[in-house]
Coordinates of C-alpha atoms and ligand atoms in Angstrom, one line a residue:
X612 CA 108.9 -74.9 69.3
X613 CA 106.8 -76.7 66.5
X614 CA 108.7 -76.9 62.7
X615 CA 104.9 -76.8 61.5
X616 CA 104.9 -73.9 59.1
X617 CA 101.4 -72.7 60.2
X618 CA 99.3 -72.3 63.7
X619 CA 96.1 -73.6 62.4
X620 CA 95.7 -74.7 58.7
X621 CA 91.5 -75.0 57.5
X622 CA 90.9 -77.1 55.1
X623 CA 87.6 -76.4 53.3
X624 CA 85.4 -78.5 51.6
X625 CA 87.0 -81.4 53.6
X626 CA 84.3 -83.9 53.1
X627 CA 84.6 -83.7 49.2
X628 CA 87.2 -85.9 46.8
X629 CA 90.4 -84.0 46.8
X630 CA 89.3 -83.0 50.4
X631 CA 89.5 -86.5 51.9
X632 CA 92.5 -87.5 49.5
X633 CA 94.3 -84.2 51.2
X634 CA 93.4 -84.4 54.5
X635 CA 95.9 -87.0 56.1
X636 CA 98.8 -84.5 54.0
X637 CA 97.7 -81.1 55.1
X638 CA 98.0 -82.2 59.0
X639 CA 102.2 -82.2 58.4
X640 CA 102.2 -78.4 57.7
X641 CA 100.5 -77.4 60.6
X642 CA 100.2 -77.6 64.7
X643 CA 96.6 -78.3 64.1
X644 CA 94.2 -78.6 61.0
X645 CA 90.7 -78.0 60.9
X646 CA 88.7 -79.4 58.7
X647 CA 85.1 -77.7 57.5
X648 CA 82.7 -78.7 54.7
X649 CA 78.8 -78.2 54.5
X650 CA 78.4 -81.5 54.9
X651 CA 79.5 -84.2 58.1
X652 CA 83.2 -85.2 57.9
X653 CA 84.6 -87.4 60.2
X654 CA 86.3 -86.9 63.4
X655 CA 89.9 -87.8 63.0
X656 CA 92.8 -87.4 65.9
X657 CA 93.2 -84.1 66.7
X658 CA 92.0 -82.7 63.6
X659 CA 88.9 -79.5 64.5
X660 CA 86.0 -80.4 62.7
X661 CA 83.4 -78.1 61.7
X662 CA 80.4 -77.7 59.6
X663 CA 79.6 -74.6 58.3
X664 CA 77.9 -73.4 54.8
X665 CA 80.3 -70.8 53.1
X666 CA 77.4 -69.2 52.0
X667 CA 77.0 -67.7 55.7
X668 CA 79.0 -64.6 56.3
X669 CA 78.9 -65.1 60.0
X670 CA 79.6 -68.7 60.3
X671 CA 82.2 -68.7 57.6
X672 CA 83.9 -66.0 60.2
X673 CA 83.4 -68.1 62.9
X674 CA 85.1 -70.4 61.2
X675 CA 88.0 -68.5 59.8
X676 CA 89.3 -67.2 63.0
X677 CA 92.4 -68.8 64.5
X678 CA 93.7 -69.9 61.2
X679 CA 96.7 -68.2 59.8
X680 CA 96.5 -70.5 56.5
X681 CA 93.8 -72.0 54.3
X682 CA 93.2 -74.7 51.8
X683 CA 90.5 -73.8 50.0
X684 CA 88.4 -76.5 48.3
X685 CA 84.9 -76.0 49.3
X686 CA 82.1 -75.1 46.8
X687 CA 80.4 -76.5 43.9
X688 CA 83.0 -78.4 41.7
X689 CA 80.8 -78.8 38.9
X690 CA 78.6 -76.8 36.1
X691 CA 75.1 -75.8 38.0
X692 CA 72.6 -73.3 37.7
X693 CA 73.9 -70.0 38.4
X694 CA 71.7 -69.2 41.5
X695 CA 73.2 -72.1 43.1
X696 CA 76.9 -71.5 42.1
X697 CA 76.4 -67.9 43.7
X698 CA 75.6 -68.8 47.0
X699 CA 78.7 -71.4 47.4
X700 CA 81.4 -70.0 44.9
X701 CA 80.7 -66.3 44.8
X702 CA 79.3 -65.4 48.4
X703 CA 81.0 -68.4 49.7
X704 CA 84.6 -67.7 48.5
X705 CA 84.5 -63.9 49.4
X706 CA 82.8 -64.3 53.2
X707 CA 86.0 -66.9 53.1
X708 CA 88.6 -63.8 52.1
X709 CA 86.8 -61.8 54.3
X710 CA 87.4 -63.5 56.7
X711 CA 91.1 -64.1 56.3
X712 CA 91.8 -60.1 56.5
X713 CA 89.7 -59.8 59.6
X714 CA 91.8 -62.9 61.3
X715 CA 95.2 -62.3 59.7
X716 CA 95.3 -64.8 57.5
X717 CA 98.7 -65.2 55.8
X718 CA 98.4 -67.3 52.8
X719 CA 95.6 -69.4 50.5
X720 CA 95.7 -71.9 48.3
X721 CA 92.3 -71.4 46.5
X722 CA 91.0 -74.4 43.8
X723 CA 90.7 -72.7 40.9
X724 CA 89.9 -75.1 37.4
X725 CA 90.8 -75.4 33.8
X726 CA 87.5 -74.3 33.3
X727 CA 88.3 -70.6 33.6
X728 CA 90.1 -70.7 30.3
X729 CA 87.9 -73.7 28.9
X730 CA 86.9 -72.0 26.0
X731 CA 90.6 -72.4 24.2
X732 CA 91.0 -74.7 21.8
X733 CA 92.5 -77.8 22.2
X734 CA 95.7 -76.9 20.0
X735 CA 96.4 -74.0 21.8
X736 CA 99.0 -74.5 24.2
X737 CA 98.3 -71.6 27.4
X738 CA 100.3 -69.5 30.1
X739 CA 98.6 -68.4 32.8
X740 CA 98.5 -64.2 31.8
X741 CA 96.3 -66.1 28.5
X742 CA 92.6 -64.7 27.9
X743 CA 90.1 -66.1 30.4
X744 CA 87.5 -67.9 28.5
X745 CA 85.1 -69.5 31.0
X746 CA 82.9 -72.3 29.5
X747 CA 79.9 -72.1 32.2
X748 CA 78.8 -70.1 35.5
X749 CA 81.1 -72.4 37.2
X750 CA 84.2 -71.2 35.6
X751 CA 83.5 -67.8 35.8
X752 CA 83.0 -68.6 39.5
X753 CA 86.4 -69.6 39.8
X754 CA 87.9 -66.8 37.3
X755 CA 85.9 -64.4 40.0
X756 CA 88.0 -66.3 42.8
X757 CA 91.0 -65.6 40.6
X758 CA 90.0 -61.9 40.7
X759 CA 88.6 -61.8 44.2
X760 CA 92.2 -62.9 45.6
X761 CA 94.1 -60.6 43.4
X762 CA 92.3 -57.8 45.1
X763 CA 93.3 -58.9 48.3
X764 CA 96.5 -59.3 47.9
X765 CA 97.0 -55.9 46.8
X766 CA 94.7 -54.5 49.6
X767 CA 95.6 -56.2 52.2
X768 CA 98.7 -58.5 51.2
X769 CA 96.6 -61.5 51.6
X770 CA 98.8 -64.2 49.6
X771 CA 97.0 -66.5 47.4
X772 CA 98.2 -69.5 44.9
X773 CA 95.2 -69.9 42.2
X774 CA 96.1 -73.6 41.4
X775 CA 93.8 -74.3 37.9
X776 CA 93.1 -77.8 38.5
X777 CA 92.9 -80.0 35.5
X778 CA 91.6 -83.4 36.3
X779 CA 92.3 -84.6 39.7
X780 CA 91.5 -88.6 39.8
X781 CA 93.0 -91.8 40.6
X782 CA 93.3 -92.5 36.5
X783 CA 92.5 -90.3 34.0
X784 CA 88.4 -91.7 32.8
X785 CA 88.8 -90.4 29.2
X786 CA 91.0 -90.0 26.1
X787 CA 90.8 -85.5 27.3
X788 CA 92.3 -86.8 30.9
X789 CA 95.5 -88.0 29.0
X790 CA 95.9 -84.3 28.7
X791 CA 94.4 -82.2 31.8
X792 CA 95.1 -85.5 34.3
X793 CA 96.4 -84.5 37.8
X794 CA 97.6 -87.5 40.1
X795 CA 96.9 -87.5 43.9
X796 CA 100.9 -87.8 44.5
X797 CA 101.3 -84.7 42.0
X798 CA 98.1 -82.7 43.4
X799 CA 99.5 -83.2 47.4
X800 CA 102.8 -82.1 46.4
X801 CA 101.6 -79.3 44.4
X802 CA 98.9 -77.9 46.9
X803 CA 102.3 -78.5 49.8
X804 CA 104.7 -76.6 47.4
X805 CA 101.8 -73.8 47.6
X806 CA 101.5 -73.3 51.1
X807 CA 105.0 -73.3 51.4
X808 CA 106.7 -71.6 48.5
X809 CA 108.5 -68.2 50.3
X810 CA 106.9 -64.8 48.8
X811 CA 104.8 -65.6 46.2
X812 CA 102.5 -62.5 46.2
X813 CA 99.7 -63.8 44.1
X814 CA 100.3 -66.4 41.4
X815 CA 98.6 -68.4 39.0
X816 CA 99.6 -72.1 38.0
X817 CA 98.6 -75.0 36.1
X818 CA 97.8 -78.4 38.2
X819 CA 98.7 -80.8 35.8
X820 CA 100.9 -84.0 35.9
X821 CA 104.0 -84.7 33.0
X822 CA 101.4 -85.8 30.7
X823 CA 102.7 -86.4 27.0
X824 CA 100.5 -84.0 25.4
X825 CA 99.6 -81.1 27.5
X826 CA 97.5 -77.5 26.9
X827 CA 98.7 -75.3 29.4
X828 CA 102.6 -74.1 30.5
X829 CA 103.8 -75.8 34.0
X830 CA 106.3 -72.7 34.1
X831 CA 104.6 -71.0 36.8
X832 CA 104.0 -74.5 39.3
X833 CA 107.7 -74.9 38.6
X834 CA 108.3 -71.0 40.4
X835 CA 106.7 -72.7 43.4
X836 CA 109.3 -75.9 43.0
X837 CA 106.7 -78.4 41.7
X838 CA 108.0 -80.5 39.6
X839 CA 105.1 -83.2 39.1
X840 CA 106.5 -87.1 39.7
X841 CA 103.3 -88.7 37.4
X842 CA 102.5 -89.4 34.1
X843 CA 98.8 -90.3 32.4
X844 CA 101.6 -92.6 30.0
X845 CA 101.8 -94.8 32.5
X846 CA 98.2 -96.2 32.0
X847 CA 98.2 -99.1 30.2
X848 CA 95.3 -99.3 27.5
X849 CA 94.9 -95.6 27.3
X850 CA 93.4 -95.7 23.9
X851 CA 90.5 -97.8 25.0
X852 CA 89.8 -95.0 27.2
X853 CA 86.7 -93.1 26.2
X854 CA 86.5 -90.2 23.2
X855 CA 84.4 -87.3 22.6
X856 CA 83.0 -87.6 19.0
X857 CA 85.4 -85.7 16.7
X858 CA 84.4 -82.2 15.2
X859 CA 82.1 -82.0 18.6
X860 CA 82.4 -78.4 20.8
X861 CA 83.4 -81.8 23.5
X862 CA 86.4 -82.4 21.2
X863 CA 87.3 -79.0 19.9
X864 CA 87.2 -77.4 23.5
X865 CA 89.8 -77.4 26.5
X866 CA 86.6 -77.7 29.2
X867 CA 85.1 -80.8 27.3
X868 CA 81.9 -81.9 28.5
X869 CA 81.5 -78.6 30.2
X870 CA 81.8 -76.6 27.2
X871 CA 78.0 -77.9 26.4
X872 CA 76.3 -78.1 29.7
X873 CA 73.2 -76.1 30.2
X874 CA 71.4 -73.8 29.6
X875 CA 69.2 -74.3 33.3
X876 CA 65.7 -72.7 32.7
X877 CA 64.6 -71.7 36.1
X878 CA 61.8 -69.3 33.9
X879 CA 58.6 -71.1 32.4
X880 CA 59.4 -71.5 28.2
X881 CA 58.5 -68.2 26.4
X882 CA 56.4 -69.2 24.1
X883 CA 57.3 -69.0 20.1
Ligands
NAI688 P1 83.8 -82.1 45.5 O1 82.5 -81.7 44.9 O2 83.9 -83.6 45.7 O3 84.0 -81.4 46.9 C1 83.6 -80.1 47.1 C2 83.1 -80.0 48.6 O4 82.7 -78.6 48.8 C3 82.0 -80.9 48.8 O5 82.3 -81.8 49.9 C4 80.8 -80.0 49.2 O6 80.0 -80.5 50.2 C5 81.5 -78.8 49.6 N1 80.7 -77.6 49.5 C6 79.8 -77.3 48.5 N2 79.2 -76.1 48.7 C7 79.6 -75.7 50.0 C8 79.2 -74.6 50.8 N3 78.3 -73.7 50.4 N4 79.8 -74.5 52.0 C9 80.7 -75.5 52.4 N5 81.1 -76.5 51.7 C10 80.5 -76.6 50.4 O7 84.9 -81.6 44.6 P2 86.4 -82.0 44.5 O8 86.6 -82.8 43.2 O9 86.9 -82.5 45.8 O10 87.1 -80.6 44.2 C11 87.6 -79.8 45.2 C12 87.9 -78.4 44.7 O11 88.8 -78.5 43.6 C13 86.6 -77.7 44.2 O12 86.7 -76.3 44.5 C14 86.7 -77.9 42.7 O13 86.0 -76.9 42.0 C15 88.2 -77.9 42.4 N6 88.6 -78.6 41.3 C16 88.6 -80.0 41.2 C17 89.0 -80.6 40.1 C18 89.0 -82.1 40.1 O14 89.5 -82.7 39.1 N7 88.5 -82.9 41.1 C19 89.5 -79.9 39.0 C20 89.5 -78.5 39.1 C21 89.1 -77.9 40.2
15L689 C1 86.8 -79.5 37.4 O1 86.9 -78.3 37.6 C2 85.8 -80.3 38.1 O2 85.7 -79.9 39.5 C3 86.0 -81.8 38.0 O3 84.8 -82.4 38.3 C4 86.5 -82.3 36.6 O4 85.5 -82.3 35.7 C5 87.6 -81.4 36.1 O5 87.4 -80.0 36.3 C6 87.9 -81.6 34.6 O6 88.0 -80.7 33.9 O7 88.2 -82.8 34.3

């Protein structure tokens, strides 16, 4: 008998950044993994590889069935016009729960961001029951996710870990990393501890590493028994790293950058 925890683990959005940096891990909790993004991924032993845009209901089925546990990734990781972030984050993320009570899905660990509460000010220190306070479409995508897998839980006992992502890089890039940064050793353990944690219903946590000055509470990762290894202290010239001006909604703001991204006119100007 396998000691693999699952049948057949998917891994969406497999061709993206955390996707390719999770891959190699995700193939120890399972007999086999398949992989799936919108775009080509590479073949890789014996892992299933298919293409498939989330945004079709069918397709997304298709791709669902078999799999008794998913990593969800895939869908559009930054601020875009809404019409866009509907199609892969809205339609995408409920054909993916769909298809998970149709095919018995057990348990999902869905991507959710800091951007659902990126609205908080940077002094405020969260928990995860805080306001939501999404600063674009994008983060009220993921708050929807947040929602979306609540309600199937409760219907159909679907489990789901909402992991709110900070900043998942190789370094943090900027002086608002030092706070949200995520290392690739913390974000495999934490996405492992996930799938694996026993009866966890549906919860909520913070994907941070032991940063020195952080926004959000790491009590709820800690429930899953996450404790994260990294620290963005360790970088060496840290204060040459780039800064939003001070007094700007880039400064004052959890999201950062995001916080001031569009609007997207996809109407001609009305005129004045
Ligand atoms: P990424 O943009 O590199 O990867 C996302 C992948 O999803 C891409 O390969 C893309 O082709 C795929 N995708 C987009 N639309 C799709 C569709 N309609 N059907 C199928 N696949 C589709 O993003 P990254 O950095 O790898 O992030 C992975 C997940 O983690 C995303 O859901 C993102 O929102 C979330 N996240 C990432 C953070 C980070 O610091 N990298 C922070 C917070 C959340
Ligand atoms: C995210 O949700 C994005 O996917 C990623 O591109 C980063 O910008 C990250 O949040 C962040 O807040 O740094």
């Amino acid at each position: 008998m396998s000691s693999r925890p699952f049948k057949r683990l998917l891994l969406t959005g497999a061709a993206g950044a955390l996707g390719r940096v999770l891959r190699p891990a995700m193939r120890g909790h399972a007999s086999v993994l398949r992989v799936s993004d919108i775009q080509p991924m590479e073949a890789s032993g014996s892992d299933e590889v298919v293409v498939c845009d989330l945004a079709d209901k069918a397709g997304t089925d298709a791709l669902v069935a078999g799999c008794d546990a998913i990593v969800h990734l895939g869908g559009i990781s930054v601020e875009r016009p809404f019409e866009e972030i509907i199609e892969s984050n809205i339609r995408g993320t409920f054909h993916l729960y769909e298809g998970a009570r149709r095919h018995g899905v057990k348990r999902v660990v869905f991507a959710s961001s800091n951007h659902v509460v990126g609205f908080h000010p940077q002094d405020e220190h969260l928990q995860t029951d805080c306001e939501r306070r999404p600063d674009g479409y994008y983060g009220i995508s993921k708050a929807f996710g947040e929602d979306l897998s609540r309600f199937y839980f409760d219907r159909y006992g679907i489990e789901t870990v909402c992991l709110r992502i900070g900043s998942a890089y190789a370094a943090p890039k900027d002086q608002r990393m030092l706070s949200t940064w995520l290392s690739f050793g913390d974000l495999e353990a934490l996405v492992g501890r996930s799938l694996l944690a026993p009866e966890i219903g549906h919860l909520i946590a913070y994907g941070m590493s032991a940063n020195p000055s952080v926004w959000w509470s790491n009590a709820k990762a800690a429930r899953l028994g996450f404790a994260p290894q990294d620290t963005s202290a360790a970088f060496e010239g840290a204060s040459a790293l780039p800064a939003a001006l001070p007094g700007s909604p880039e400064a004052r703001y959890q999201g950062g950058s995001f916080v001031v991204r569009g609007p997207f006119e996809t109407l001609p100007e009305v005129p004045q």
